[in-house]
Short mmCIF file of C-alpha atoms in Angstrom, two decimals:
data_model
loop_
_atom_site.label_atom_id
_atom_site.label_comp_id
_atom_site.label_asym_id
_atom_site.label_seq_id
_atom_site.Cartn_x
_atom_site.Cartn_y
_atom_site.Cartn_z
CA MET A 459 0.00 0.00 0.00
CA SER A 460 2.89 2.39 0.72
CA LEU A 461 4.12 1.89 -2.85
CA PHE A 462 0.68 2.76 -4.16
CA TRP A 463 0.59 6.00 -2.17
CA GLN A 464 4.07 6.88 -3.38
CA GLU A 465 2.91 6.48 -6.96
CA LEU A 466 -0.11 8.68 -6.29
CA LYS A 467 2.18 11.37 -4.88
CA LYS A 468 4.30 11.21 -8.02
CA ILE A 469 1.21 11.79 -10.16
CA TRP A 470 -0.34 14.55 -8.04
CA ARG A 471 2.69 16.81 -8.00
CA PRO A 472 2.02 20.40 -6.85
CA GLY A 473 3.50 21.98 -9.97
CA ILE A 474 1.29 19.96 -12.31
CA LEU A 475 -1.78 20.62 -10.16
CA VAL A 476 -1.17 24.37 -10.15
CA GLY A 477 -0.78 24.33 -13.93
CA ILE A 478 -4.01 22.34 -14.38
CA VAL A 479 -5.94 24.66 -12.06
CA LEU A 480 -4.71 27.79 -13.85
CA LEU A 481 -5.47 26.36 -17.28
CA GLY A 482 -8.84 25.16 -15.99
CA LEU A 483 -9.77 28.65 -14.80
CA ILE A 484 -8.76 30.18 -18.13
CA TYR A 485 -10.66 27.50 -20.03
CA TYR A 486 -13.77 27.92 -17.88
CA TYR A 487 -13.99 31.68 -18.28
CA MET A 488 -13.27 31.47 -22.02
CA PHE A 489 -15.91 28.84 -22.85
CA PRO A 490 -18.43 27.23 -20.45
CA SER A 491 -18.93 30.27 -18.19
CA PHE A 492 -20.99 31.85 -20.99
CA TYR A 493 -23.64 29.14 -20.58
CA ILE A 494 -23.88 29.91 -16.87
CA GLU A 495 -23.98 33.68 -17.23
CA HIS A 496 -26.49 33.34 -20.08
CA PHE A 497 -28.36 30.25 -18.96
CA SER A 498 -31.39 29.97 -21.27
CA ASN A 499 -29.85 32.62 -23.50
CA GLY A 500 -32.19 35.37 -24.70
CA ALA A 501 -35.51 36.85 -23.58
CA TYR A 502 -37.56 34.18 -25.37
CA ALA A 503 -35.50 31.36 -23.83
CA GLN A 504 -35.75 32.87 -20.34
CA ASP A 505 -39.52 33.19 -20.65
CA GLU A 506 -39.70 29.60 -21.91
CA PHE A 507 -37.69 28.33 -18.94
CA GLY A 508 -39.70 30.37 -16.46
CA LEU A 509 -43.01 29.14 -17.86
CA SER A 510 -41.75 25.54 -17.86
CA VAL A 511 -40.82 25.72 -14.17
CA GLU A 512 -44.12 27.39 -13.30
CA TRP A 513 -46.22 24.88 -15.22
CA VAL A 514 -44.30 21.87 -13.89
CA GLU A 515 -45.14 23.03 -10.37
CA GLN A 516 -48.78 23.45 -11.40
CA TYR A 517 -49.42 20.54 -13.78
CA GLY A 518 -46.52 18.13 -13.30
CA PRO A 519 -43.84 17.12 -15.85
CA THR A 520 -46.33 16.69 -18.74
CA LEU A 521 -49.19 18.79 -20.06
CA GLU A 522 -52.44 16.92 -20.66
CA PRO A 523 -55.14 18.12 -23.11
CA GLU A 524 -57.50 19.17 -20.31
CA GLU A 525 -54.68 21.16 -18.72
CA ARG A 526 -53.77 22.80 -22.01
CA ALA A 527 -57.26 24.36 -22.15
CA GLU A 528 -56.45 26.38 -19.02
CA LEU A 529 -53.61 28.13 -20.84
CA ASP A 530 -56.01 30.02 -23.10
CA SER A 531 -57.09 32.03 -20.08
CA ARG A 532 -53.44 32.51 -19.12
CA LEU A 533 -52.74 33.94 -22.57
CA ALA A 534 -55.72 36.30 -22.21
CA GLU A 535 -54.37 37.46 -18.82
CA GLU A 536 -50.94 38.17 -20.29
CA ILE A 537 -52.50 40.19 -23.12
CA ALA A 538 -54.52 42.19 -20.58
CA ILE A 539 -51.28 42.87 -18.66
CA PHE A 540 -49.65 44.01 -21.90
CA ASP A 541 -52.49 46.47 -22.56
CA ARG A 542 -52.07 47.97 -19.09
CA GLN A 543 -48.31 48.24 -19.51
CA LEU A 544 -48.83 49.90 -22.88
CA GLU A 545 -50.75 52.74 -21.24
CA GLU A 546 -47.57 53.76 -19.43
CA ILE A 547 -45.63 54.14 -22.71
CA PRO A 548 -46.66 57.40 -24.41
CA GLU A 549 -44.54 56.59 -27.46
CA ALA A 550 -46.85 53.64 -28.22
CA ALA A 551 -49.91 55.79 -28.85
CA ALA A 552 -47.80 58.17 -30.93
CA VAL A 553 -47.08 55.38 -33.44
CA GLY A 554 -50.61 54.00 -33.39
CA VAL A 555 -50.10 51.01 -31.05
CA THR A 556 -53.10 50.75 -28.74
CA GLY A 557 -53.19 47.03 -27.94
CA TYR A 558 -51.47 43.71 -28.58
CA ASP A 559 -53.17 43.13 -31.94
CA SER A 560 -52.09 46.52 -33.23
CA PHE A 561 -48.57 45.89 -31.87
CA GLN A 562 -48.33 42.64 -33.85
CA ILE A 563 -49.31 44.48 -37.02
CA PHE A 564 -46.89 47.31 -36.24
CA SER A 565 -43.95 45.03 -35.45
CA SER A 566 -44.46 43.00 -38.65
CA GLN A 567 -43.88 46.09 -40.80
CA HIS A 568 -40.35 46.72 -42.09
CA ASP A 569 -40.46 50.37 -43.18
CA HIS A 570 -40.14 52.00 -39.76
CA ASP A 571 -38.41 55.33 -39.37
CA GLU A 572 -36.09 56.06 -36.45
CA ILE A 573 -38.88 57.24 -34.13
CA GLU A 574 -40.94 54.11 -34.80
CA ILE A 575 -37.92 51.86 -34.23
CA GLN A 576 -37.24 53.48 -30.86
CA ALA A 577 -40.90 53.16 -29.93
CA GLU A 578 -40.92 49.45 -30.83
CA TRP A 579 -37.86 48.74 -28.67
CA LYS A 580 -39.37 50.61 -25.72
CA ILE A 581 -42.52 48.53 -26.03
CA ARG A 582 -40.54 45.30 -26.19
CA ASN A 583 -38.33 46.20 -23.23
CA ARG A 584 -41.11 47.48 -20.97
CA THR A 585 -43.87 44.96 -21.62
CA ASN A 586 -44.44 41.21 -21.46
CA CYS A 587 -44.73 40.84 -25.26
CA ASP A 588 -42.04 38.13 -25.30
CA THR A 589 -43.99 36.08 -22.77
CA ILE A 590 -47.13 36.36 -24.89
CA SER A 591 -45.24 35.33 -28.01
CA THR A 592 -43.72 32.37 -26.17
CA ILE A 593 -47.11 31.12 -24.99
CA GLN A 594 -48.66 31.61 -28.44
CA HIS A 595 -45.92 29.60 -30.17
CA MET A 596 -46.22 26.84 -27.58
CA LEU A 597 -50.00 26.59 -28.02
CA GLU A 598 -49.64 26.48 -31.80
CA ARG A 599 -47.12 23.66 -31.46
CA TYR A 600 -49.30 21.79 -28.99
CA ASP A 601 -52.37 22.07 -31.18
CA ALA A 602 -50.58 20.95 -34.33
CA SER A 603 -51.78 17.67 -35.79
CA ARG A 604 -49.96 14.56 -34.59
CA ASP A 605 -49.47 13.72 -38.28
CA TYR A 606 -47.91 17.05 -39.23
CA LEU A 607 -44.46 15.42 -39.46
CA ARG A 608 -45.56 13.26 -42.38
CA GLN A 609 -46.54 16.39 -44.28
CA HIS A 610 -42.96 17.70 -44.40
CA GLY A 611 -40.70 16.62 -47.24
CA TYR A 612 -37.68 16.14 -44.99
CA PHE A 613 -39.47 13.28 -43.19
CA GLU A 614 -38.88 11.02 -46.19
CA PHE A 615 -35.11 11.42 -45.91
CA TYR A 616 -35.05 9.35 -42.72
CA THR A 617 -34.74 5.58 -42.73
CA ALA A 618 -37.76 3.46 -41.82
CA LYS A 619 -36.35 2.87 -38.33
CA GLU A 620 -35.75 6.58 -37.79
CA GLN A 621 -39.24 7.46 -39.02
CA GLU A 622 -40.69 4.90 -36.64
CA GLN A 623 -38.80 6.47 -33.72
CA ILE A 624 -39.89 10.00 -34.66
CA LEU A 625 -43.54 8.96 -34.79
CA ALA A 626 -43.21 6.98 -31.55
CA VAL A 627 -41.75 9.98 -29.70
CA ASN A 628 -44.48 12.19 -31.17
CA SER A 629 -47.06 9.96 -29.49
CA TRP A 630 -45.55 10.35 -26.00
CA PRO A 631 -47.25 12.67 -23.46
CA ARG A 632 -46.37 16.31 -24.06
CA SER A 633 -43.34 17.12 -21.92
CA LEU A 634 -42.79 20.54 -20.34
CA LEU A 635 -39.00 20.28 -20.66
CA SER A 636 -37.62 23.59 -21.88
CA GLY A 637 -35.69 23.40 -25.15
CA SER A 638 -33.46 26.25 -24.02
CA VAL A 639 -32.43 24.23 -20.95
CA MET A 640 -31.53 21.31 -23.21
CA ASP A 641 -29.41 23.62 -25.39
CA SER A 642 -27.55 24.97 -22.34
CA THR A 643 -27.08 21.42 -21.06
CA ASP A 644 -25.64 20.18 -24.36
CA TYR A 645 -23.11 22.99 -24.69
CA TYR A 646 -22.09 22.87 -21.03
CA PHE A 647 -21.52 19.11 -21.05
CA LYS A 648 -19.52 19.35 -24.28
CA TYR A 649 -17.10 21.74 -22.64
CA LEU A 650 -17.02 19.61 -19.48
CA ALA A 651 -16.13 16.50 -21.50
CA GLN A 652 -13.49 18.39 -23.45
CA TRP A 653 -11.85 19.79 -20.32
CA THR A 654 -11.96 16.39 -18.63
CA ALA A 655 -10.05 14.91 -21.57
CA ILE A 656 -7.49 17.74 -21.57
CA SER A 657 -6.92 17.72 -17.80
CA VAL A 658 -6.50 13.93 -17.61
CA ILE A 659 -3.93 14.02 -20.42
CA LEU A 660 -2.04 16.84 -18.69
CA LEU A 661 -2.03 15.01 -15.35
CA LEU A 662 -0.91 11.59 -16.57
CA SER A 663 1.41 12.38 -19.48
CA PRO A 664 4.59 12.93 -17.42
CA THR A 665 3.99 10.02 -15.02
CA LEU A 666 5.88 7.12 -16.59
CA VAL A 667 8.19 9.29 -18.69
CA ARG A 668 9.70 10.72 -15.51
CA ASP A 669 10.67 7.26 -14.26
CA ARG A 670 12.35 6.43 -17.55
CA LEU A 671 14.38 9.66 -17.53
CA ARG A 672 15.51 9.08 -13.94
CA ARG A 673 16.30 5.43 -14.67
CA THR A 674 14.00 4.37 -11.86
CA ARG A 675 13.21 1.03 -13.47
CA SER A 676 16.75 -0.28 -13.08
CA LEU A 677 16.57 0.38 -9.35
CA GLN A 678 13.14 -1.21 -9.06
CA TRP A 679 14.30 -4.40 -10.78
CA SER A 680 16.66 -5.05 -7.90
CA SER A 681 13.72 -6.14 -5.72
CA ARG A 682 10.94 -8.60 -6.38
CA ARG A 683 8.34 -6.11 -5.24
CA GLY A 684 9.70 -3.41 -7.49
CA ARG A 685 9.28 -5.56 -10.58
CA TRP A 686 5.50 -5.35 -10.15
CA VAL A 687 5.54 -1.57 -9.85
CA LEU A 688 4.09 -1.06 -13.35
CA HIS A 689 0.83 -2.65 -12.20
CA THR A 690 0.77 -0.29 -9.23
CA GLN A 691 1.58 2.72 -11.43
CA LEU A 692 -1.20 1.90 -13.87
CA THR A 693 -3.67 1.38 -11.05
CA ALA A 694 -2.68 4.68 -9.45
CA GLY A 695 -2.95 6.38 -12.84
CA LEU A 696 -6.46 5.07 -13.52
CA ILE A 697 -7.66 5.99 -10.04
CA SER A 698 -6.15 9.44 -10.52
CA ALA A 699 -8.00 9.81 -13.85
CA LEU A 700 -11.25 8.88 -12.13
CA LEU A 701 -10.63 11.25 -9.20
CA LEU A 702 -9.77 14.15 -11.49
CA SER A 703 -12.88 13.45 -13.59
CA VAL A 704 -15.03 13.43 -10.45
CA MET A 705 -13.49 16.76 -9.40
CA ASN A 706 -14.20 18.27 -12.81
CA VAL A 707 -17.82 17.09 -12.74
CA THR A 708 -18.30 18.43 -9.22
CA VAL A 709 -16.81 21.83 -9.97
CA TYR A 710 -18.84 22.17 -13.16
CA ALA A 711 -22.05 20.89 -11.56
CA ILE A 712 -22.21 23.51 -8.80
CA PRO A 713 -22.73 26.64 -10.97
CA PHE A 714 -24.87 24.73 -13.49
CA LEU A 715 -27.31 23.29 -10.96
CA ALA A 716 -27.49 26.69 -9.25
CA GLN A 717 -29.40 27.93 -12.31
CA GLY A 718 -32.32 25.69 -11.36
CA PRO A 719 -32.56 23.10 -14.17
CA LEU A 720 -33.42 20.34 -11.68
CA ALA A 721 -36.88 21.86 -11.37
CA LEU A 722 -37.49 20.03 -14.67
CA LYS A 723 -35.77 16.77 -13.67
CA ASP A 724 -38.94 14.67 -14.04
CA CYS A 725 -39.83 15.96 -17.51
CA PRO A 726 -39.44 13.42 -20.36
CA LEU A 727 -36.81 14.23 -22.98
CA GLY A 728 -39.07 13.82 -26.00
CA ASN A 729 -42.22 15.43 -27.44
CA SER A 730 -41.76 18.70 -25.58
CA VAL A 731 -44.32 21.47 -25.93
CA TRP A 732 -41.32 23.57 -26.87
CA ALA A 733 -38.92 22.89 -29.73
CA GLY A 734 -36.83 19.80 -29.13
CA GLY A 735 -35.15 16.81 -30.73
CA THR A 736 -36.00 13.13 -30.99
CA PRO A 737 -34.45 10.96 -28.25
CA TRP A 738 -33.88 7.24 -28.69
CA PHE A 739 -34.86 6.45 -25.10
CA ASN A 740 -37.78 7.56 -22.94
CA TRP A 741 -35.64 9.04 -20.17
CA THR A 742 -36.39 11.98 -17.94
CA TYR A 743 -34.15 15.02 -17.89
CA GLY A 744 -32.79 14.03 -14.47
CA GLN A 745 -31.89 10.54 -15.70
CA TYR A 746 -30.26 12.10 -18.75
CA LEU A 747 -28.01 14.26 -16.55
CA ILE A 748 -26.92 11.18 -14.58
CA ILE A 749 -26.17 9.25 -17.78
CA LEU A 750 -24.16 12.12 -19.26
CA THR A 751 -22.21 12.42 -16.02
CA GLY A 752 -21.42 8.71 -16.14
CA MET A 753 -20.23 9.06 -19.73
CA VAL A 754 -17.89 11.92 -18.79
CA LEU A 755 -16.40 9.82 -15.96
CA ALA A 756 -15.99 6.85 -18.32
CA LEU A 757 -14.31 9.14 -20.86
CA GLY A 758 -11.86 10.29 -18.20
CA ILE A 759 -10.88 6.70 -17.38
CA GLY A 760 -10.68 5.63 -21.03
CA ILE A 761 -8.55 8.59 -22.04
CA GLY A 762 -6.40 7.97 -18.95
CA THR A 763 -5.60 4.42 -20.10
CA VAL A 764 -4.50 5.64 -23.53
CA THR A 765 -2.41 8.41 -21.98
CA LEU A 766 -0.64 5.99 -19.64
CA PHE A 767 0.11 3.66 -22.53
CA LEU A 768 1.69 6.46 -24.57
CA SER A 769 3.63 7.68 -21.54
CA ARG A 770 4.92 4.16 -20.91
CA PHE A 771 6.53 4.03 -24.35
CA SER A 772 7.93 7.57 -24.50
CA ASP A 773 11.66 8.04 -24.03
CA ASN A 774 11.51 11.70 -23.02
CA TYR A 775 9.18 14.65 -22.58
CA VAL A 776 9.55 15.77 -26.20
CA SER A 777 8.40 12.44 -27.59
CA MET A 778 5.50 12.40 -25.11
CA LEU A 779 4.56 15.93 -26.12
CA LEU A 780 4.49 14.87 -29.77
CA LYS A 781 2.10 12.09 -28.80
CA ALA A 782 0.05 14.20 -26.41
CA PHE A 783 -0.73 16.90 -28.95
CA PRO A 784 -2.62 14.64 -31.39
CA LEU A 785 -4.23 13.01 -28.35
CA PHE A 786 -5.51 16.46 -27.33
CA VAL A 787 -6.95 17.01 -30.78
CA VAL A 788 -8.50 13.58 -31.26
CA MET A 789 -9.80 12.94 -27.75
CA GLY A 790 -10.42 16.46 -26.47
CA GLY A 791 -11.20 18.31 -29.66
CA PHE A 792 -13.30 15.68 -31.38
CA PHE A 793 -14.16 12.43 -29.63
CA ALA A 794 -15.14 13.70 -26.14
CA THR A 795 -17.31 16.52 -27.49
CA TRP A 796 -18.88 14.35 -30.19
CA VAL A 797 -19.90 11.65 -27.71
CA VAL A 798 -21.89 13.98 -25.42
CA ASP A 799 -23.21 16.41 -28.06
CA ARG A 800 -26.96 15.66 -28.16
CA ALA A 801 -26.08 12.17 -26.96
CA PHE A 802 -28.77 9.52 -27.52
CA PHE A 803 -30.77 11.85 -29.75
CA LEU A 804 -31.48 11.41 -33.44
CA ARG A 805 -28.74 13.60 -34.94
CA PRO A 806 -26.41 13.73 -37.96
CA ALA A 807 -23.05 12.04 -37.52
CA TRP A 808 -21.50 15.49 -38.11
CA ASP A 809 -22.63 18.82 -39.52
CA TYR A 810 -24.35 18.37 -42.88
CA ALA A 811 -23.83 14.61 -42.79
CA GLU A 812 -26.35 12.57 -44.79
CA PHE A 813 -26.63 9.78 -42.24
CA TYR A 814 -27.53 9.79 -38.57
CA VAL A 815 -25.98 8.36 -35.43
CA SER A 816 -27.41 4.94 -34.62
CA LYS A 817 -29.32 4.20 -31.44
CA GLY A 818 -26.94 4.00 -28.47
CA ALA A 819 -23.83 4.51 -30.64
CA GLU A 820 -22.38 6.99 -28.13
CA ALA A 821 -22.35 4.39 -25.35
CA VAL A 822 -20.80 1.85 -27.72
CA CYS A 823 -18.00 4.28 -28.61
CA VAL A 824 -17.20 4.93 -24.94
CA ALA A 825 -17.25 1.19 -24.26
CA VAL A 826 -14.86 0.59 -27.17
CA LEU A 827 -12.51 3.24 -25.78
CA LEU A 828 -12.53 1.53 -22.38
CA ILE A 829 -11.92 -1.89 -23.95
CA VAL A 830 -9.07 -0.63 -26.15
CA GLY A 831 -7.50 1.19 -23.20
CA SER A 832 -7.76 -1.94 -21.04
CA MET A 833 -6.14 -4.03 -23.76
CA LEU A 834 -3.29 -1.55 -24.15
CA THR A 835 -2.54 -1.39 -20.44
CA GLY A 836 -2.87 -5.17 -20.15
CA TRP A 837 -0.46 -5.66 -23.02
CA SER A 838 1.99 -3.24 -21.37
CA CYS A 839 1.97 -5.29 -18.17
CA LEU A 840 2.35 -8.56 -20.10
CA ARG A 841 5.24 -7.18 -22.13
CA GLN A 842 6.97 -5.92 -19.01
CA ARG A 843 6.63 -9.33 -17.35
CA ARG A 844 8.18 -11.07 -20.35
CA LEU A 845 11.11 -8.67 -20.36
CA GLU A 846 11.79 -9.37 -16.69
CA CYS A 847 11.66 -13.18 -17.04
#
């Protein structure tokens, strides 16, 4: 056990940790912090999120037809509030806006002069017109025919299996999960997965290279216990990858959950009253967060195994750096972000791709990474044992 703790100390060196923390802070404020500061980005998205939380408290995670009928009166109340707010804006009457109907006509015109443009922005900023628009669009979507998908030409571009899934999801109860929350979740988890990959590579890359440069192996071979040190080093490295991944998830979870998305944790992923995608599985949003978190942790371990393998067969820091750079690009820049980007949803394999990701392909890819990493580390131990015989 003392040897194991010594190997952990060699991995978690203060200089490396300080470097990872500083880079992590820079990375966070450059990328994912935007999706905390602008959670549910935009006035429409904020209204959508607020209404979702309010209606979940009132109706539960789904909206039934009899409950939808109550929202007509809510829309009428919001319009009445708009009319009262309009009375406090003298510029509105000056441009002929006396109610919500006249405001819709006015805002749809494109030949406004400067005075009319200023009046329109004052009305938008000082009234609840965005809330009204949000409710109207939701009701239109809710009332749309269940067969409206078949009427669109793009529906025919899907395979029979994909069409079947789209229609199946469209028959689920209408979820109140906010589409803007899903967008924020997707982007935030992509950056979390990317940083997890980068930080694990930074932490583990120097581990075994340092022993080779200091000729530690020749000293270890002098004892029977020392000849098994590679197993201990790999175990310490994998545990370190898991610990660092857990730390990343924890640090990223605190500001994200503080925005209140767990108010929608029981809402199904599919068939939302708001805009949304087509999931392959009938999970709730809370279950989806747990699954994504598990995938990020698995990514950290899988990438850790590959990093340890490359470090094991690097003669110096330069050669390891040459291996680490493409590992950054492939694992951090592409693979980690691709795996969690709209994971388990019907989506193109990449932008503008003509074919879509198969059901559960993301989990298969992570599993393959773990298997390949296990094989590489196992082969390293076997090779080392043969050399010592």
